[in-house]
Tab-separated table of C-alpha atoms and ligand atoms in Angstrom:
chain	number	residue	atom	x	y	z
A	1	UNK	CA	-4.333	10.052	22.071
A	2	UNK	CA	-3.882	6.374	21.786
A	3	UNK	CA	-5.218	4.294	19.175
A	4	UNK	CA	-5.997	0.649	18.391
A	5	UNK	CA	-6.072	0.093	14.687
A	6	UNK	CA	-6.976	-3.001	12.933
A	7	UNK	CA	-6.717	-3.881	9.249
A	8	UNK	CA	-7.932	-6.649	7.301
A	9	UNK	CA	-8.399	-5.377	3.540
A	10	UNK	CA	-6.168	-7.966	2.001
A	11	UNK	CA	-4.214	-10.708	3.320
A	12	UNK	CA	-2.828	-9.424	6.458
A	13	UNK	CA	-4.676	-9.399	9.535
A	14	UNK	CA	-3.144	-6.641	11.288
A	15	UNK	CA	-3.739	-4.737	14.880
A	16	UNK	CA	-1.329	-1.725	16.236
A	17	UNK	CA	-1.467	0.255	18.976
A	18	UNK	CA	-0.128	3.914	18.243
A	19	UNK	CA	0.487	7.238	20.079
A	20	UNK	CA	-0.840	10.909	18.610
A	21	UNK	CA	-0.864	9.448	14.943
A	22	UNK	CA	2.835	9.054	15.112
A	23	UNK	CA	5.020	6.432	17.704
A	24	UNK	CA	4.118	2.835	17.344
A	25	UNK	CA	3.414	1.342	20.358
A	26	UNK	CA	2.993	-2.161	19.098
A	27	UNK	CA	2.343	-3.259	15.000
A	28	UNK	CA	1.435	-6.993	14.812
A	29	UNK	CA	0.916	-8.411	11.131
A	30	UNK	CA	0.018	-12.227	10.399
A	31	UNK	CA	0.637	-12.885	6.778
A	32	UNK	CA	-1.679	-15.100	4.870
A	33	UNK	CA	0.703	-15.374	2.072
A	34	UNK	CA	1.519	-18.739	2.102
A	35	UNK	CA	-2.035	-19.617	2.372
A	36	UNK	CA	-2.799	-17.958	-1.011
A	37	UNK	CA	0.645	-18.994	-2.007
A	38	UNK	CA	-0.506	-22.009	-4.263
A	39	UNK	CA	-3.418	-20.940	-5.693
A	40	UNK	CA	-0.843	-17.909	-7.517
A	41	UNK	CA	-3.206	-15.295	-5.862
A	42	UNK	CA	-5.543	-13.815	-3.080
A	43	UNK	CA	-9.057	-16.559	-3.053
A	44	UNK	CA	-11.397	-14.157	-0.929
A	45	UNK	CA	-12.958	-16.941	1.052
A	46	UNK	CA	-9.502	-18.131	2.481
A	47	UNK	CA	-8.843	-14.644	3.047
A	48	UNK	CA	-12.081	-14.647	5.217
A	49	UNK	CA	-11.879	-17.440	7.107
A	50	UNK	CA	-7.991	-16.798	7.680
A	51	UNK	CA	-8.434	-13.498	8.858
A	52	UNK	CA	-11.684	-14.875	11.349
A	53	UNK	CA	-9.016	-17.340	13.042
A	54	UNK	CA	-6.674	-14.425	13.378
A	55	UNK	CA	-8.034	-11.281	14.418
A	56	UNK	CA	-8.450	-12.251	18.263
A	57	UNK	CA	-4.887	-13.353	18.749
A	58	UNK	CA	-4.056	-10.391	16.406
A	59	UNK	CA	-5.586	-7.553	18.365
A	60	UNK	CA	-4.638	-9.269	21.982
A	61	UNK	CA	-0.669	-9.567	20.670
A	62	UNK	CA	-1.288	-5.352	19.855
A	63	UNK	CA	-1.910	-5.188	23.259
A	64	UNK	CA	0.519	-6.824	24.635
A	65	UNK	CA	3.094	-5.923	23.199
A	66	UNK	CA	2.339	-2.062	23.706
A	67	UNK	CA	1.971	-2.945	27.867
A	68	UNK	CA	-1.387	-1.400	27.540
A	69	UNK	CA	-5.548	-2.409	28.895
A	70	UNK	CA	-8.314	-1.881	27.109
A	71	UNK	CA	-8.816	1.005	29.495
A	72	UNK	CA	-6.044	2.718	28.188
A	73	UNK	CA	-7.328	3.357	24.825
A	74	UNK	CA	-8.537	6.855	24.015
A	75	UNK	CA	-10.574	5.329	20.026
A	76	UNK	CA	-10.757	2.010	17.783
A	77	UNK	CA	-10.224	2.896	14.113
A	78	UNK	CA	-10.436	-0.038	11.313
A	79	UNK	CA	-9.639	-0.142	7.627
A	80	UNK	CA	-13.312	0.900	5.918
A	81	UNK	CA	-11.978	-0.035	2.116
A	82	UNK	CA	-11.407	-0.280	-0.618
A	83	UNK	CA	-10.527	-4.015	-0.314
A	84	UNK	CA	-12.161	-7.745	-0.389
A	85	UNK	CA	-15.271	-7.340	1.013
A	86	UNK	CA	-15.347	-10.418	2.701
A	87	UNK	CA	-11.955	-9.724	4.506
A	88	UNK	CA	-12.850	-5.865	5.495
A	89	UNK	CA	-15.956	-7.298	7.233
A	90	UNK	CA	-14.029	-9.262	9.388
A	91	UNK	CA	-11.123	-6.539	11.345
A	92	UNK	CA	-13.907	-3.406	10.918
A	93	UNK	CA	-16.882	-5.729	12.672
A	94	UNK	CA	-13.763	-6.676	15.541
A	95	UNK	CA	-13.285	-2.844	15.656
A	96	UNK	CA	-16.344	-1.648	15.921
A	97	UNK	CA	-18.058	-4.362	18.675
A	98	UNK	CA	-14.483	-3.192	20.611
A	99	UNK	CA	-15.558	0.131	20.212
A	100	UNK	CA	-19.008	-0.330	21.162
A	101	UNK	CA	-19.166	-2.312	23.813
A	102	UNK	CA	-15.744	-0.408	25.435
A	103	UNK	CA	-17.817	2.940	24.494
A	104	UNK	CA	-14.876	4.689	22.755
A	105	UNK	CA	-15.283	6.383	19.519
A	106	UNK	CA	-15.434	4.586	16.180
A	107	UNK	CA	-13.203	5.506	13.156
A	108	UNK	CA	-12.964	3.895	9.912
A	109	UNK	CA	-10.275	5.064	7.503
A	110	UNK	CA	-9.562	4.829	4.208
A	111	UNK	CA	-6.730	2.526	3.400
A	112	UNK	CA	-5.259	4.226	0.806
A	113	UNK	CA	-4.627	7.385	2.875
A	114	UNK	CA	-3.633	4.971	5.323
A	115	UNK	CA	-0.532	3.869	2.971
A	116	UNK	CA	-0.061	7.605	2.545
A	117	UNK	CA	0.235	8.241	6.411
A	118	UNK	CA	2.504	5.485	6.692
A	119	UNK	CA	5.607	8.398	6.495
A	120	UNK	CA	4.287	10.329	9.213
A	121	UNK	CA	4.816	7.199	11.820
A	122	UNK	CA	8.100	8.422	13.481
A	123	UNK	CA	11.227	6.159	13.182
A	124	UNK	CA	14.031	5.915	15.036
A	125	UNK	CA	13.239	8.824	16.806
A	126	UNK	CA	13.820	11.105	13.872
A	127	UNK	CA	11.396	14.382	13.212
A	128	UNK	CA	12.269	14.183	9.910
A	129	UNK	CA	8.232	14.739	8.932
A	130	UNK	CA	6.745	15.217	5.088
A	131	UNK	CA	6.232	18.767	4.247
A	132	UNK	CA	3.120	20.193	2.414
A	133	UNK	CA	1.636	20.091	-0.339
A	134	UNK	CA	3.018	16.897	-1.606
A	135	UNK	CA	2.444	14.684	-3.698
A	136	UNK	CA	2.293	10.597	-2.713
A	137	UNK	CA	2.908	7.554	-5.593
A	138	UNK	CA	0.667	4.871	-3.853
A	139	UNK	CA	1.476	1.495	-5.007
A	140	UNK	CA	0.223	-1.498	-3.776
A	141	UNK	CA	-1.279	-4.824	-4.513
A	142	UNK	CA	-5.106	-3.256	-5.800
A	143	UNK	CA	-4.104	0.272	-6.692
A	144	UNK	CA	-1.514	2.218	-8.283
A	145	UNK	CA	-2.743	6.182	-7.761
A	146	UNK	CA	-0.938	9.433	-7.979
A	147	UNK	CA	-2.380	11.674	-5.098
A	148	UNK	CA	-1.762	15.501	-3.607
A	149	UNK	CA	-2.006	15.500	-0.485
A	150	UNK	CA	-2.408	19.534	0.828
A	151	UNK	CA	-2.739	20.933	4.213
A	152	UNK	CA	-5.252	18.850	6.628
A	153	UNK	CA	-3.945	16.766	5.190
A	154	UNK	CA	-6.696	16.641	2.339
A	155	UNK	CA	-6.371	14.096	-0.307
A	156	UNK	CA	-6.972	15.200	-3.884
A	157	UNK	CA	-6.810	12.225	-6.403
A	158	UNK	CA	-4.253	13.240	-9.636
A	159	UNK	CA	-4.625	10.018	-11.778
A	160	UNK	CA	-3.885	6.184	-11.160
A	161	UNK	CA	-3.783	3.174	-13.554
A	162	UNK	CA	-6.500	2.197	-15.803
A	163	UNK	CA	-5.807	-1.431	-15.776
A	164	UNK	CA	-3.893	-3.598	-13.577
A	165	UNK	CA	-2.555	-2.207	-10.362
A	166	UNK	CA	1.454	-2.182	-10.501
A	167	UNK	CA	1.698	-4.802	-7.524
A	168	UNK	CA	-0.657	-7.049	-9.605
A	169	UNK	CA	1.334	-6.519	-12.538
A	170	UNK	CA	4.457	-7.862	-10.339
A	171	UNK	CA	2.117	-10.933	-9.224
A	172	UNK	CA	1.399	-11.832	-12.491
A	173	UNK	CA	4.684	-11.415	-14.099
A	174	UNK	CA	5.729	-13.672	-11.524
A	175	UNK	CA	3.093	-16.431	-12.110
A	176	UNK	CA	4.294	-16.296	-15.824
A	177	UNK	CA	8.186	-16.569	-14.780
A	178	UNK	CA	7.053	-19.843	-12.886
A	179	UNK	CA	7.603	-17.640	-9.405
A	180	UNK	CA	6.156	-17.447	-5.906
A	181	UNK	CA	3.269	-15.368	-4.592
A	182	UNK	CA	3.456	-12.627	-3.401
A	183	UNK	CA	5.345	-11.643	-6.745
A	184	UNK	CA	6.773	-8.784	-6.219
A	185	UNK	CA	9.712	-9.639	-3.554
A	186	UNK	CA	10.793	-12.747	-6.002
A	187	UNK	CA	10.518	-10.515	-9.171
A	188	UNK	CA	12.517	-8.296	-7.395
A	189	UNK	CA	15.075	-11.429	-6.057
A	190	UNK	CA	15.536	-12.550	-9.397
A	191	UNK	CA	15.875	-8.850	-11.344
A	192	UNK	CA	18.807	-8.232	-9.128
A	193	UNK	CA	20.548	-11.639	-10.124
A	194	UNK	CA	20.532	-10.986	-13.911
A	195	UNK	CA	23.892	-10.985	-15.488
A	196	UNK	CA	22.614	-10.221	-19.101
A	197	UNK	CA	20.388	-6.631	-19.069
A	198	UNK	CA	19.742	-6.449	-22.759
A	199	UNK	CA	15.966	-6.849	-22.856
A	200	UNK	CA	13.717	-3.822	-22.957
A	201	UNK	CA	9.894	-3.622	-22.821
A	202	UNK	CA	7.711	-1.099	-23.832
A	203	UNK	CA	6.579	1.723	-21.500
A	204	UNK	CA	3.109	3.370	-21.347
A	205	UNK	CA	3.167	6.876	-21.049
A	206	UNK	CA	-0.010	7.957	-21.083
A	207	UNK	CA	1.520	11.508	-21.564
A	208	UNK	CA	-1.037	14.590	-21.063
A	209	UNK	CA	-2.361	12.548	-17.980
A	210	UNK	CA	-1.033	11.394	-14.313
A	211	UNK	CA	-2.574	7.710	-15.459
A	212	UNK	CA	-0.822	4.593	-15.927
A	213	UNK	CA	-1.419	1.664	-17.838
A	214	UNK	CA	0.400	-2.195	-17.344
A	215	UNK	CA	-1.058	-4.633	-19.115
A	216	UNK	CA	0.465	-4.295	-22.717
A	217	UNK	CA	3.556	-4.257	-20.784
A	218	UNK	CA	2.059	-7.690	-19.074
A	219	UNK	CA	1.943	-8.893	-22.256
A	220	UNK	CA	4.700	-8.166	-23.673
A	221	UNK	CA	6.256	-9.967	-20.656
A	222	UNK	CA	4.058	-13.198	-21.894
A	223	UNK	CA	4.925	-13.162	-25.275
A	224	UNK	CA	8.731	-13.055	-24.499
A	225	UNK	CA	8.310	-15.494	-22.241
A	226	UNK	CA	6.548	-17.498	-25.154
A	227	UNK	CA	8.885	-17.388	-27.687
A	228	UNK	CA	12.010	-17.691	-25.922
A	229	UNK	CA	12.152	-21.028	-25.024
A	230	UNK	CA	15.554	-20.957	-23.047
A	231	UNK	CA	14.878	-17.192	-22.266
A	232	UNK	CA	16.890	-16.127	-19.074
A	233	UNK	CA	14.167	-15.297	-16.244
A	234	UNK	CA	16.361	-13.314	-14.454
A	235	UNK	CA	16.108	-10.927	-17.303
A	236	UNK	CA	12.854	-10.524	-17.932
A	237	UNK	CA	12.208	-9.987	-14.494
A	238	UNK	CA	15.010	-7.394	-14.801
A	239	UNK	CA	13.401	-5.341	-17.865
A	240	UNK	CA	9.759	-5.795	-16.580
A	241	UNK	CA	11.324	-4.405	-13.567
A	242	UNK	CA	13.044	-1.477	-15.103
A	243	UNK	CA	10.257	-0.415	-17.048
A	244	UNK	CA	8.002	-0.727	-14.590
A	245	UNK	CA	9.848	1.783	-12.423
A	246	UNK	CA	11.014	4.116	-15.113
A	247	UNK	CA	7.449	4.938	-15.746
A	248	UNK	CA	6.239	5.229	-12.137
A	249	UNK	CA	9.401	7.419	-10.975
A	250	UNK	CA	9.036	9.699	-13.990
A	251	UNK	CA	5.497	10.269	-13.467
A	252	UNK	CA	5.810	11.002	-9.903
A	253	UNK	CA	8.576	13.422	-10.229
A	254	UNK	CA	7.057	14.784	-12.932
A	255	UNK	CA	3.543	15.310	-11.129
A	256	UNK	CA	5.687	16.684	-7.974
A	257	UNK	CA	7.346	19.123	-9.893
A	258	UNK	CA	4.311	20.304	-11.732
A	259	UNK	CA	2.528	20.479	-8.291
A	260	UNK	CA	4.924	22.632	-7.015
A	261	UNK	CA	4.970	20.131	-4.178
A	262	UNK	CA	7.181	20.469	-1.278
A	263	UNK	CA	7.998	16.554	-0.500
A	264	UNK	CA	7.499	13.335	-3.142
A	265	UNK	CA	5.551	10.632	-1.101
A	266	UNK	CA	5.968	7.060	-1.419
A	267	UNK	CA	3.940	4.592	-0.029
A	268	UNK	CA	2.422	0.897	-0.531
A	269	UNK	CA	3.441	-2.793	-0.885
A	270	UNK	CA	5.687	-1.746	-4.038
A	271	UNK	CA	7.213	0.837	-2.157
A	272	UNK	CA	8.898	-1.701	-0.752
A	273	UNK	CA	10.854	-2.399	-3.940
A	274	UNK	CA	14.784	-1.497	-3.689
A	275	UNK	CA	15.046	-0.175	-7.321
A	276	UNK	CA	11.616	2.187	-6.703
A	277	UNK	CA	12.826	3.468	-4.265
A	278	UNK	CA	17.057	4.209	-5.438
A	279	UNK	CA	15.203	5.912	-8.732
A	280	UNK	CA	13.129	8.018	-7.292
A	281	UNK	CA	15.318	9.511	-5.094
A	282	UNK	CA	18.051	10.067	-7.344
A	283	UNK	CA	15.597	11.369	-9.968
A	284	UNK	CA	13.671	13.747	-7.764
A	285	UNK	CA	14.981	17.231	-6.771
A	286	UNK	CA	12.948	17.724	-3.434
A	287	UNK	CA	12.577	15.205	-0.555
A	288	UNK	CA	11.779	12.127	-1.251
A	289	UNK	CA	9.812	10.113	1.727
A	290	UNK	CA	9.361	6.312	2.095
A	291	UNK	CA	8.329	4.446	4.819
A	292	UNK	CA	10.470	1.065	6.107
A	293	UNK	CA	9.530	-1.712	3.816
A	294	UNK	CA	7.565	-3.308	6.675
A	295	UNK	CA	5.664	-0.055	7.114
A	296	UNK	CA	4.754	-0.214	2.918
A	297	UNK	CA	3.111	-3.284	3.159
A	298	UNK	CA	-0.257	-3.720	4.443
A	299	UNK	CA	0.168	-3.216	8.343
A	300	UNK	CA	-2.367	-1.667	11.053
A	301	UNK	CA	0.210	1.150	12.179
A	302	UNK	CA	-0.644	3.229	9.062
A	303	UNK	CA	-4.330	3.015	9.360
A	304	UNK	CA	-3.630	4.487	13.138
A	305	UNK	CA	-1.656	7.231	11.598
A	306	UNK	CA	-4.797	8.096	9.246
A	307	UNK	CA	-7.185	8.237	12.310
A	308	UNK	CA	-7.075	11.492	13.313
A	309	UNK	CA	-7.552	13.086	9.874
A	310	UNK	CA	-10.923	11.053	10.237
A	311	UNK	CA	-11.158	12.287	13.456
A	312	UNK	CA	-11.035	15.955	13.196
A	313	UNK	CA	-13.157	16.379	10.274
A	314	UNK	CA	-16.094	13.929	11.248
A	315	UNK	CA	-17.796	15.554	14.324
A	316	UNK	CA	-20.572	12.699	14.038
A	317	UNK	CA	-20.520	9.233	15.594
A	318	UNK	CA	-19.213	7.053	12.766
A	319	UNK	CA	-20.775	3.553	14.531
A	320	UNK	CA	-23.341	2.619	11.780
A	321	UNK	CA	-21.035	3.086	9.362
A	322	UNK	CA	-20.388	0.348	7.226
A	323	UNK	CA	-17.330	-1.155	5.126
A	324	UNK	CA	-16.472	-0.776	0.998
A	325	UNK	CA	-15.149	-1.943	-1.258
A	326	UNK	CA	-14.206	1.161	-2.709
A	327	UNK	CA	-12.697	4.029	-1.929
A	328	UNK	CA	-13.566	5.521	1.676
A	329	UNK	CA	-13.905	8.985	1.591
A	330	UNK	CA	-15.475	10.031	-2.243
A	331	UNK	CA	-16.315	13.194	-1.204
A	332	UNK	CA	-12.620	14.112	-0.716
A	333	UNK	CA	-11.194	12.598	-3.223
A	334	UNK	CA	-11.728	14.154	-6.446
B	1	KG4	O1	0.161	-2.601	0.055
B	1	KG4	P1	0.126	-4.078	-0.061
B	1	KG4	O2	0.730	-4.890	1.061
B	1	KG4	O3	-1.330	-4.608	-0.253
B	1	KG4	C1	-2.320	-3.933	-0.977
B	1	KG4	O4	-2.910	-2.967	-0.433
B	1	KG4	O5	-2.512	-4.332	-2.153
B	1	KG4	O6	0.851	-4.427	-1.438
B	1	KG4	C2	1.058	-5.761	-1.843
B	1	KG4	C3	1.716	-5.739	-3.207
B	1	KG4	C4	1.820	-7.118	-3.857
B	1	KG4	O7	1.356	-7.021	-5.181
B	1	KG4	C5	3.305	-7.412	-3.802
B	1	KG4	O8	3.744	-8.246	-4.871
B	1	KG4	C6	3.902	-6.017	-3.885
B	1	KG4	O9	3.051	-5.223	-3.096
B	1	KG4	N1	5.273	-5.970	-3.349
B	1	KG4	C7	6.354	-5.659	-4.107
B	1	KG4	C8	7.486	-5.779	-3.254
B	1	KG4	N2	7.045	-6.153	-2.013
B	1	KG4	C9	5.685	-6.252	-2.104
B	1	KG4	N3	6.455	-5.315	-5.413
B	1	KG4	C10	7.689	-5.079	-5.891
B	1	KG4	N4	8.822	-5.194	-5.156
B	1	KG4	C11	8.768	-5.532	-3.847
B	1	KG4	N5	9.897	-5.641	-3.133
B	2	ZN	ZN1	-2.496	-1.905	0.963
């Protein structure tokens, strides 16, 4: 079965074209990043009217690239939510006109499971697939959730932060370090050229629960930054860093082990990050699976791979469907 996939959540405007869930045909991804760049975060409207100008080009390049017609398509599947409204209207009303007026089925997906299906798109020819139960740290830019994912694969939801979302805590540490958006690759940048690693910020445990909590650690970042004058950025970043992905690796392993889970599941924009991902494998004692950074941030490949979850348990035509903000798929995730 081949796919189309768009997403537009976010800032990305995205289209792939993907075999059986798994082997990307094509993945084409036009950041809006720089866009957003000097306002220090995502404006919605930009997002909008960036992803309007985009999505044509976007979906023909998908094509393209994977040597394929229209007529070769077997479905059209598009990101339902959660994201910016205004942005998710834009790739799932593309999708779905596609999919109507080519008369091929309709799927919208939830993007979070999407991030979670990243690690079942096939690199490098490699069948080295997840095994099941498992249980998946999604981080990204709006959510930081810790979810099992059981046979179907059927996600149940196990906690997630009650405040910021650990990619926006990276953005926003940034901002206060006098850094770039997106934060988290230049938080990163500078972390890893600290000479002095003295600092050490407070971590929120939240023990008794799979939740997480960053915004005292947010502040704590502020204050330091406050009242050291000729404080050493390259240190902060380094502590926020570290205790940022003490807490999240602990938790995870923690929850995986608990879980009796058979694989540890990383996935999302902060997936990306080189220290997440060196800790959590050396802390966890069972497999440990991350996508390619390209495939953690927000791309259209992994919202192919989620299609035929969609499709096998939704026998109805999903055409009047419409997008959200929140979460896709309530009814599945506890
Ligand atoms: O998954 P994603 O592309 O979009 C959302 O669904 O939100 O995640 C974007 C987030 C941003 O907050 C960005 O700063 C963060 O992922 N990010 C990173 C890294 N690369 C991207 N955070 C830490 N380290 C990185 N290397
Ligand atoms: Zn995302």
């Amino acid at each position: 079965m081949r796919v189309l996939a768009i997403e537009s959540s976010c800032d990305e405007t995205a289209a792939a074209v993907v075999t059986d869930g798994q082997i990307i045909e094509s993945n084409i991804v036009a950041s809006q990043s720089e866009l957003h760049a000097k306002y220090g975060g995502i404006v919605p409207e930009v997002a909008a009217r960036a992803h309007l100008q985009s999505i044509i080009p976007v979906v023909r390049q998908a094509l393209v690239d994977a040597h394929v017609g229209w007529e070769d398509l077997d479905a059209i599947s598009a990101t339902r939510g959660p994201g910016l409204p205004s942005a998710l209207v834009v790739g799932f009303g593309a999708a779905r006109g596609l999919a109507f007026g080519l008369g091929l089925p309709f799927v919208p997906v939830d993007h979070i499971e999407g991030h979670v299906m990243a690690n079942w798109l096939i690199q490098k020819q490699t069948l080295d697939l997840p095994n099941l139960p498992a249980v998946a740290l999604v981080v990204s830019g709006g959510h930081t959730e810790l979810l099992l994912v059981e046979e179907g694969p059927v996600f149940k939801r196990l906690g997630g932060t009650r405040d910021d979302a650990a990619g926006e805590a990276f953005d926003k540490v940034a901002r206060l370090l006098g850094l770039s958006y997106p934060g988290g690759p230049e938080v990163s940048k500078a972390a890893s050229n600290a000479v002095v690693k003295k600092m050490h910020f407070p971590r929120a445990w939240l023990r008794g629960t799979d939740d997480f909590s960053f915004s005292g650690l947010k502040t704590a970042v502020y204050r330091s930054v406050e009242e050291l004058q000729n404080s050493d950025i390259n240190e902060i970043a380094w502590a926020f860093q570290e205790s940022v992905v003490d807490v999240l690796s602990k938790k995870a392993v923690y929850a995986a082990e608990r879980e009796g889970a058979q694989s540890l599941l990383l996935a999302g924009g902060v997936a990306a990050n080189s220290r997440l991902r060196e800790i959590v494998q050396d802390r966890s004692t069972i497999p440990v699976h991350i996508p390619p950074p390209s495939l953690c941030t927000d791309n259209a490949a992994m919202i192919a791979a989620a299609t035929r979850i969609e499709m096998a348990i939704s026998s109805d035509s999903l055409i009047d469907i419409d997008p959200t903000p929140y979460r896709s798929r309530v009814q599945r995730i506890g």
